Tab-separated table of C-alpha atoms in Angstrom:
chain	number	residue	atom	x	y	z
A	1	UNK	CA	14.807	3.776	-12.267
A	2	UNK	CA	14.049	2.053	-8.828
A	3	UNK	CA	16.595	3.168	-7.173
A	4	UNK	CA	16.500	6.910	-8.340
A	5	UNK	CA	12.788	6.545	-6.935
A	6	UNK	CA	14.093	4.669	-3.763
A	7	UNK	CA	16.665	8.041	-3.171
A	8	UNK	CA	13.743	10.382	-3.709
A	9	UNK	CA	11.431	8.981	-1.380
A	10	UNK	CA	14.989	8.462	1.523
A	11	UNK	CA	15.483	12.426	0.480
A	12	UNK	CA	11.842	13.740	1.176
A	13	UNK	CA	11.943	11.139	4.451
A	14	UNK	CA	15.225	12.863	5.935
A	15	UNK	CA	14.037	16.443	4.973
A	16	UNK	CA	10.984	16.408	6.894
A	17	UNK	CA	11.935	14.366	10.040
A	18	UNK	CA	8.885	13.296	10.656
A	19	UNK	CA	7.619	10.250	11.991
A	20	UNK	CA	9.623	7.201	13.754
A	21	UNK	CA	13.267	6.257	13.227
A	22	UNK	CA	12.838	2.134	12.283
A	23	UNK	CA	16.033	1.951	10.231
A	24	UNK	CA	19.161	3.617	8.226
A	25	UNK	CA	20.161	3.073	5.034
A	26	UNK	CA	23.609	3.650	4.175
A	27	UNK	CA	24.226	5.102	7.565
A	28	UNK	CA	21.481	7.450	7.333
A	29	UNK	CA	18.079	7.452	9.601
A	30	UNK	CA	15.477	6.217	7.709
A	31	UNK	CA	11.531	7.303	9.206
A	32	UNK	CA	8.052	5.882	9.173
A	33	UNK	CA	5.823	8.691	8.670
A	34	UNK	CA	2.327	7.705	10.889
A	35	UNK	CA	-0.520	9.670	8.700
A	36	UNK	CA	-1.402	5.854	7.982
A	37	UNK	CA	-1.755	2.561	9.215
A	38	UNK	CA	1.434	0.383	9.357
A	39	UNK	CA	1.679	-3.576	8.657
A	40	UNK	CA	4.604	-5.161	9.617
A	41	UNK	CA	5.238	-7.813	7.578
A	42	UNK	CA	7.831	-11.324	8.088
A	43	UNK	CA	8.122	-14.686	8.579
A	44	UNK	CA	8.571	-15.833	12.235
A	45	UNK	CA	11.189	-14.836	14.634
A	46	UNK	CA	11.491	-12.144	12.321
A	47	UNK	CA	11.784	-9.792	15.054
A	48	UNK	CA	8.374	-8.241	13.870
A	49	UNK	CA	7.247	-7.278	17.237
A	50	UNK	CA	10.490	-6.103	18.368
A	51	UNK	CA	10.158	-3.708	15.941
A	52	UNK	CA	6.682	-2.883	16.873
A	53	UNK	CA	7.777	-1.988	20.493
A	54	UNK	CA	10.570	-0.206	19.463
A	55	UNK	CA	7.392	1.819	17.128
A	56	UNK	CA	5.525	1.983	20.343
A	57	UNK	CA	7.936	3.767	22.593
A	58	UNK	CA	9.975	6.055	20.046
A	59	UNK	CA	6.279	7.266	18.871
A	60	UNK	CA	5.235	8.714	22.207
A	61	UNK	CA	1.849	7.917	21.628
A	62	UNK	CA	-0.319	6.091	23.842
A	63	UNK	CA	-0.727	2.573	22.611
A	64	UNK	CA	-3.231	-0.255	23.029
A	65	UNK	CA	-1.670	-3.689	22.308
A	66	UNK	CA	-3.603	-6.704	21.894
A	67	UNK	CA	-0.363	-9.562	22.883
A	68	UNK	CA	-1.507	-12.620	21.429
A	69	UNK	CA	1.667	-14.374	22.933
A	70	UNK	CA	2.871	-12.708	25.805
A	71	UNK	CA	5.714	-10.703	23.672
A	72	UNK	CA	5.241	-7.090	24.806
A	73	UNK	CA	6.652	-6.290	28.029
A	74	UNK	CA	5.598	-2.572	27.677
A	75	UNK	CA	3.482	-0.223	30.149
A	76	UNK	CA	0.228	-1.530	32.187
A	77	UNK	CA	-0.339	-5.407	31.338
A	78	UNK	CA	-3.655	-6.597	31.790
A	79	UNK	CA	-4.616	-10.754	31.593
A	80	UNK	CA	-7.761	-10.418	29.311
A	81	UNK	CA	-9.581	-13.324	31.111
A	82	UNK	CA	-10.031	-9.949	33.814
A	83	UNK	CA	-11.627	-7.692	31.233
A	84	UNK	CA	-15.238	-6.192	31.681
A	85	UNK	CA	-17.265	-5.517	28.583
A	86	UNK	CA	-19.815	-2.826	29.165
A	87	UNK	CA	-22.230	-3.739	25.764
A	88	UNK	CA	-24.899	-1.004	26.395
A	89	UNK	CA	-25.086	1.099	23.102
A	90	UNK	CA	-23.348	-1.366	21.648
A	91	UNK	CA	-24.822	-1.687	17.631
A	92	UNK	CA	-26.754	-4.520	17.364
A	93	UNK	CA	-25.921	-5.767	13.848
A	94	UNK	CA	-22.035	-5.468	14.926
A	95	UNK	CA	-22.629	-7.014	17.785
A	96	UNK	CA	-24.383	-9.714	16.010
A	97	UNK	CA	-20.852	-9.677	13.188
A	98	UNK	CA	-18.376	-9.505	15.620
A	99	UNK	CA	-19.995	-12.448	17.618
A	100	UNK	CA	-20.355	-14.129	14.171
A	101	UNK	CA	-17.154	-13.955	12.854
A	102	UNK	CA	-15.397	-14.970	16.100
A	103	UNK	CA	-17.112	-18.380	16.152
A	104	UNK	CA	-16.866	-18.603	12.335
A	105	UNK	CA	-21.158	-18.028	11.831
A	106	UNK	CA	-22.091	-18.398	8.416
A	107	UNK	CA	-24.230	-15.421	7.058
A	108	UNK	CA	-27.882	-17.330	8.123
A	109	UNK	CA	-26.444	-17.991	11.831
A	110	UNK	CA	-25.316	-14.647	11.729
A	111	UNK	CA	-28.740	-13.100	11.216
A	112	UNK	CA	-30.506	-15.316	13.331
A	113	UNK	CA	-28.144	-14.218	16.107
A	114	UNK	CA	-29.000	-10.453	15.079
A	115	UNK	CA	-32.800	-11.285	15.336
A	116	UNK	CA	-32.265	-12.484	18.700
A	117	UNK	CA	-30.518	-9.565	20.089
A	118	UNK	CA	-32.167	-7.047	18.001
A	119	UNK	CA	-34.973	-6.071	20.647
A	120	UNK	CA	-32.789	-7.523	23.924
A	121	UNK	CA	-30.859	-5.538	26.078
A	122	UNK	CA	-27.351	-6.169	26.053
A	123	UNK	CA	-25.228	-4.784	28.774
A	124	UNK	CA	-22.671	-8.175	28.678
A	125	UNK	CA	-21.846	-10.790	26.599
A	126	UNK	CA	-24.279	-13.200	29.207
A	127	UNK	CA	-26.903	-10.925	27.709
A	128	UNK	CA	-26.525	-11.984	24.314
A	129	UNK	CA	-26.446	-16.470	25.286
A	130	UNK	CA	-29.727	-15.064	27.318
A	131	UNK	CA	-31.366	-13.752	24.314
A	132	UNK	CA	-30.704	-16.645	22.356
A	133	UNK	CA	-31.737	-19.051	24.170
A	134	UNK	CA	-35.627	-17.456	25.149
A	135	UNK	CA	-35.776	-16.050	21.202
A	136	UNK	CA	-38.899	-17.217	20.045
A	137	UNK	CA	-38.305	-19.838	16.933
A	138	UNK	CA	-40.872	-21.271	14.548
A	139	UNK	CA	-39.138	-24.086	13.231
A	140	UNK	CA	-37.193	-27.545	13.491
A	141	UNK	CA	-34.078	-25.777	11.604
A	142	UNK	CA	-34.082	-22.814	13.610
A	143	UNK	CA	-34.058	-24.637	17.025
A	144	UNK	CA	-31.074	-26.550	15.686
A	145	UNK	CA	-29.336	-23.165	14.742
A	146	UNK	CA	-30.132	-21.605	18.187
A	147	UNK	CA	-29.032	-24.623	20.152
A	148	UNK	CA	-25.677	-25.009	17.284
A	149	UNK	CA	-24.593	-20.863	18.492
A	150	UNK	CA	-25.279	-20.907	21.939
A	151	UNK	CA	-23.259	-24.255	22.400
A	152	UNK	CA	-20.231	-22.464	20.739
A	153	UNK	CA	-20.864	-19.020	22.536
A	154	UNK	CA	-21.948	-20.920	25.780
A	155	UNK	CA	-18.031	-21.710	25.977
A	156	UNK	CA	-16.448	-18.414	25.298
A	157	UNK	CA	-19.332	-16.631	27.835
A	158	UNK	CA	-18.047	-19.129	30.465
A	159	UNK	CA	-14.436	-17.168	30.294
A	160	UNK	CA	-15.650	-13.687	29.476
A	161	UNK	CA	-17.878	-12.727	32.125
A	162	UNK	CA	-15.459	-13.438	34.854
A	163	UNK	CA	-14.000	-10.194	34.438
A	164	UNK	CA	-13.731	-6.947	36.763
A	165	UNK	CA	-11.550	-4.489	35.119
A	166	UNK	CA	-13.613	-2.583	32.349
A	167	UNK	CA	-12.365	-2.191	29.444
A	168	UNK	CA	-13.743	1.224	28.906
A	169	UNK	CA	-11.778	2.238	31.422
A	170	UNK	CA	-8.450	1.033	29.462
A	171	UNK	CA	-9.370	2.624	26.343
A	172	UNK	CA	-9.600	6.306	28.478
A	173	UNK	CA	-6.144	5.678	29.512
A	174	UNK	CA	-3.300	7.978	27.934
A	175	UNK	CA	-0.271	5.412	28.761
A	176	UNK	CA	0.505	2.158	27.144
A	177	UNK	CA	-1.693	-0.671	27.867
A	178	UNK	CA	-1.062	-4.529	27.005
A	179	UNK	CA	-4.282	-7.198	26.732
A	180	UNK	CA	-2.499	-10.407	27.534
A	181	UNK	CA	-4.528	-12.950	25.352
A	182	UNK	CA	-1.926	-15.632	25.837
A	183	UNK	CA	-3.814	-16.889	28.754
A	184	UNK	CA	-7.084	-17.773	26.748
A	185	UNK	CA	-7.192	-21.363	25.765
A	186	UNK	CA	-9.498	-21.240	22.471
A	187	UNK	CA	-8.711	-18.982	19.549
A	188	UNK	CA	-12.054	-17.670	18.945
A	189	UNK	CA	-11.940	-16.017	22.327
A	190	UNK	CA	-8.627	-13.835	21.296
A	191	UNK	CA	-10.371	-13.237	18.342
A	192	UNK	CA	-13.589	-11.945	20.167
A	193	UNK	CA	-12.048	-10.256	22.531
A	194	UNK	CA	-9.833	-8.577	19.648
A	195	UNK	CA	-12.965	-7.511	17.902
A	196	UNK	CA	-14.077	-6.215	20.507
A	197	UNK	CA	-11.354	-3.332	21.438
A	198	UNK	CA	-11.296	-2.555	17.981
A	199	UNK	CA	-14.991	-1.871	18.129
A	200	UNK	CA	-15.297	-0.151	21.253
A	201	UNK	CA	-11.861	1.878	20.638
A	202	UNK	CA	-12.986	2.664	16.799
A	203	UNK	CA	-16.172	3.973	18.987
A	204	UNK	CA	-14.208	5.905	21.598
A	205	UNK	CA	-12.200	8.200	18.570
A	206	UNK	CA	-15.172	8.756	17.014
A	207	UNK	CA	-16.674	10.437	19.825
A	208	UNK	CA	-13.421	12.626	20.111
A	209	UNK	CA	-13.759	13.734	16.786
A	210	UNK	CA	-11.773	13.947	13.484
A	211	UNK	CA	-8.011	14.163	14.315
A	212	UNK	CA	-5.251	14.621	10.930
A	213	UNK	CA	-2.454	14.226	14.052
A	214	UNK	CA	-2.000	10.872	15.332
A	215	UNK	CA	-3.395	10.082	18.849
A	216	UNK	CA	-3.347	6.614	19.607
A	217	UNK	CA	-1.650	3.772	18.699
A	218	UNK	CA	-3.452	-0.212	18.550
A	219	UNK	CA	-1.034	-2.667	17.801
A	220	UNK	CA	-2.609	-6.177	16.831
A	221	UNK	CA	0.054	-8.811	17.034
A	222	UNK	CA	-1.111	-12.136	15.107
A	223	UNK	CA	-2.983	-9.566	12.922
A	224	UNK	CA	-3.452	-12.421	10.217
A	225	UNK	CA	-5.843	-14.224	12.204
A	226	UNK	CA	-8.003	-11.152	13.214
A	227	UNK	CA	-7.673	-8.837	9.915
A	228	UNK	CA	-9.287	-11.799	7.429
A	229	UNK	CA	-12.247	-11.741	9.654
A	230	UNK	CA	-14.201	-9.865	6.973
A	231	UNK	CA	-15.000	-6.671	5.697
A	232	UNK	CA	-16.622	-5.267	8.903
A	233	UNK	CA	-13.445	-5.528	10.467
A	234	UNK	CA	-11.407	-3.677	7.810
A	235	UNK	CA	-13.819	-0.789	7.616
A	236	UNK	CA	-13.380	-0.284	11.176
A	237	UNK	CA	-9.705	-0.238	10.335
A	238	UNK	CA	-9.800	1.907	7.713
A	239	UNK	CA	-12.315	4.247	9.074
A	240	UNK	CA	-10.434	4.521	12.137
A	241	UNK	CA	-7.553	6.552	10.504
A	242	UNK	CA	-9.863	9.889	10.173
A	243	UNK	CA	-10.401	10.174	14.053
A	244	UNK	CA	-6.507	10.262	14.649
A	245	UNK	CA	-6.104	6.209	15.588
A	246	UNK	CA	-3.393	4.226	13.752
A	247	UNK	CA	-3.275	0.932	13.764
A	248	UNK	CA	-0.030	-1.170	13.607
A	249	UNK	CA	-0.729	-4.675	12.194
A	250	UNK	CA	2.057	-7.128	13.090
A	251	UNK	CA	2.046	-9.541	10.657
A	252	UNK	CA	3.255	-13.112	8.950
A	253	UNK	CA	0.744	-13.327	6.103
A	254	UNK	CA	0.125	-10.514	3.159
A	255	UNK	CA	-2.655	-8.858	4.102
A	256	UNK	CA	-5.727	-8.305	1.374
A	257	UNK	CA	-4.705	-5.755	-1.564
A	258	UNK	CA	-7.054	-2.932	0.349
A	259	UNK	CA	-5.204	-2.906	4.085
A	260	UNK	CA	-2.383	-2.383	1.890
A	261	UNK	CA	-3.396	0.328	-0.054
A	262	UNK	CA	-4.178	2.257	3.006
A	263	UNK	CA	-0.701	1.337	4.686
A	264	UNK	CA	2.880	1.536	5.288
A	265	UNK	CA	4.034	-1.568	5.042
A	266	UNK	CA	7.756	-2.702	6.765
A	267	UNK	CA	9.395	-5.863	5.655
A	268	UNK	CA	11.167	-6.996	8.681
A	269	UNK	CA	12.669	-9.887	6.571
A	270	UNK	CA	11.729	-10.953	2.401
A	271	UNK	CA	10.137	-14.349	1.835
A	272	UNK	CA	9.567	-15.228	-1.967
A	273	UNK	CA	5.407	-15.099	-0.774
A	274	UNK	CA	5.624	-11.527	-0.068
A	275	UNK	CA	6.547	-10.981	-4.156
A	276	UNK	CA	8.203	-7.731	-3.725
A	277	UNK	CA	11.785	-6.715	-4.577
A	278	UNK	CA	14.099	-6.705	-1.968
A	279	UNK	CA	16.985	-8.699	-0.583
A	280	UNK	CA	16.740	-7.182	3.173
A	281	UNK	CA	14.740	-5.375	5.378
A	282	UNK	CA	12.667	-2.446	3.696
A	283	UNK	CA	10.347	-0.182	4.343
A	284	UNK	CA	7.297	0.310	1.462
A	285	UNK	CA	5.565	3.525	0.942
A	286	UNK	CA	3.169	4.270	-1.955
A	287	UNK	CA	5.148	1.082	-4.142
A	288	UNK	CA	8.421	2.661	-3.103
A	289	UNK	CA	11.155	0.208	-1.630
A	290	UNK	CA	13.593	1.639	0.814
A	291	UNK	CA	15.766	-1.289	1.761
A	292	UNK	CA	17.382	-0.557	5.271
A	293	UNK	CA	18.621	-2.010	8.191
A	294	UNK	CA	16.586	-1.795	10.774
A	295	UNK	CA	17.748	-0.382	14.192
């Protein structure tokens, strides 16, 4: 019954034509349609991000790629130790989550670092260790909490605010553009400064309105360690879909049941973890396993 299914779905795939050639099956092209996100899913040296640049270039989209290991060697490449933040406008309470869930907050940290931001003005991250550290506190607990966050921010800041390209001006561009994060030392700085494209770029396509066509593409290599940050950070994945953004989640872990509800999902090679049927390479739409080789 499978396999009937499996031709059905190859059928409608080849009589349409749309979307981007990632394998064949039985000699014949097999596409990934891009009305949804995509996770690309295998165990390492898969080749899961050579398939995501061969994604990149046969989609013809402008792409944003955050390179956790210096893998993509596509369009303008950009060392994020040199990025510029520009925080004005910036929600307060996201700030406050993204911040949080970079440095691994628990929920009370999290809302004391709110309070301390909520009246401040932010225009850069130094704006945030600022308001921290003159926020008023009324007790022995809380001046161990304020002193606990800015000691872990207080490192990150140090590395952050060095920058001089803006990162506005990167999200604007219509051409492929690679963060480098393989020259930051920590891991809760790729994961901050993750967080933050996909807030300010979930920002940017909202202001340009609902899109059905695709108009970007953000590829998160390493997406394990940013997409289990929390729900905050799925919603702006999900959301993102509606104002014509897809985002291309490169992969060695399952992600939660929800990402992949609202995803294509590409098997670049099966692992017994992944518990789904297939002896190969496959591609999965809507519980539907195309097994293909992928070119």
């Amino acid at each position: 019954m499978w396999i009937l299914a499996a031709l059905a779905l190859l059928a409608l795939l080849l009589l349409t034509g749309e979307g981007v050639l990632v394998g064949l099956r039985w000699g014949v092209p097999v596409f990934l349609p891009l009305d949804r996100h995509v996770v690309v899913l295998g165990p390492t040296r898969s080749g899961k991000s050579r398939l995501a640049k061969k994604i990149v270039r046969r989609s013809g989209l402008p792409a944003l790629i955050l390179d956790w290991v210096g893998e993509y060697d596509l369009g303008l490449r950009v060392d994020a130790r040199h990025l510029r933040y520009d925080l004005r406008g910036f929600d307060k309470k996201l700030l406050a989550e993204i911040i949080g869930l970079s440095l691994n907050l628990n929920e009370p940290s999290i809302y004391f670092l709110y309070r301390a931001v909520r009246n401040a003005e932010v225009k850069r991250i130094g704006d945030v260790l600022e308001a921290l550290e003159s926020f008023l506190v009324t007790s022995r607990a809380e001046v161990e909490m304020r002193a606990a966050i800015a000691r872990r921010l207080e490192y990150i800041v140090e590395v952050l605010e060095r920058g001089r390209v803006p990162l506005d001006l990167l999200l604007r561009l219509r051409r492929t553009v690679v963060i480098d994060l393989s020259r930051l030392r920590l891991y809760e700085e790729k994961v901050l400064v993750s967080l933050f494209v996909l807030a300010l770029l979930y920002d940017r396509v909202q202001k340009e309105g609902v899109s059905r066509q695709p108009r970007k593409l953000l590829v998160v290599d390493e997406a394990q360690n940013v997409i289990k940050r929390g729900d905050v950070v799925r919603h702006l994945v999900f959301e993102s879909a509606k104002f014509g953004l897809r985002v291309l989640l490169v992969t060695n872990e399952v992600p939660p049941d929800d990402v992949l509800v609202h995803s294509y999902i590409i098997i670049t090679r099966p692992h017994m973890m992944y518990k789904l049927q297939t002896k190969r390479s496959a591609l999965v739409i809507d519980n539907k396993v195309v097994e293909m080789k992928i070119v």
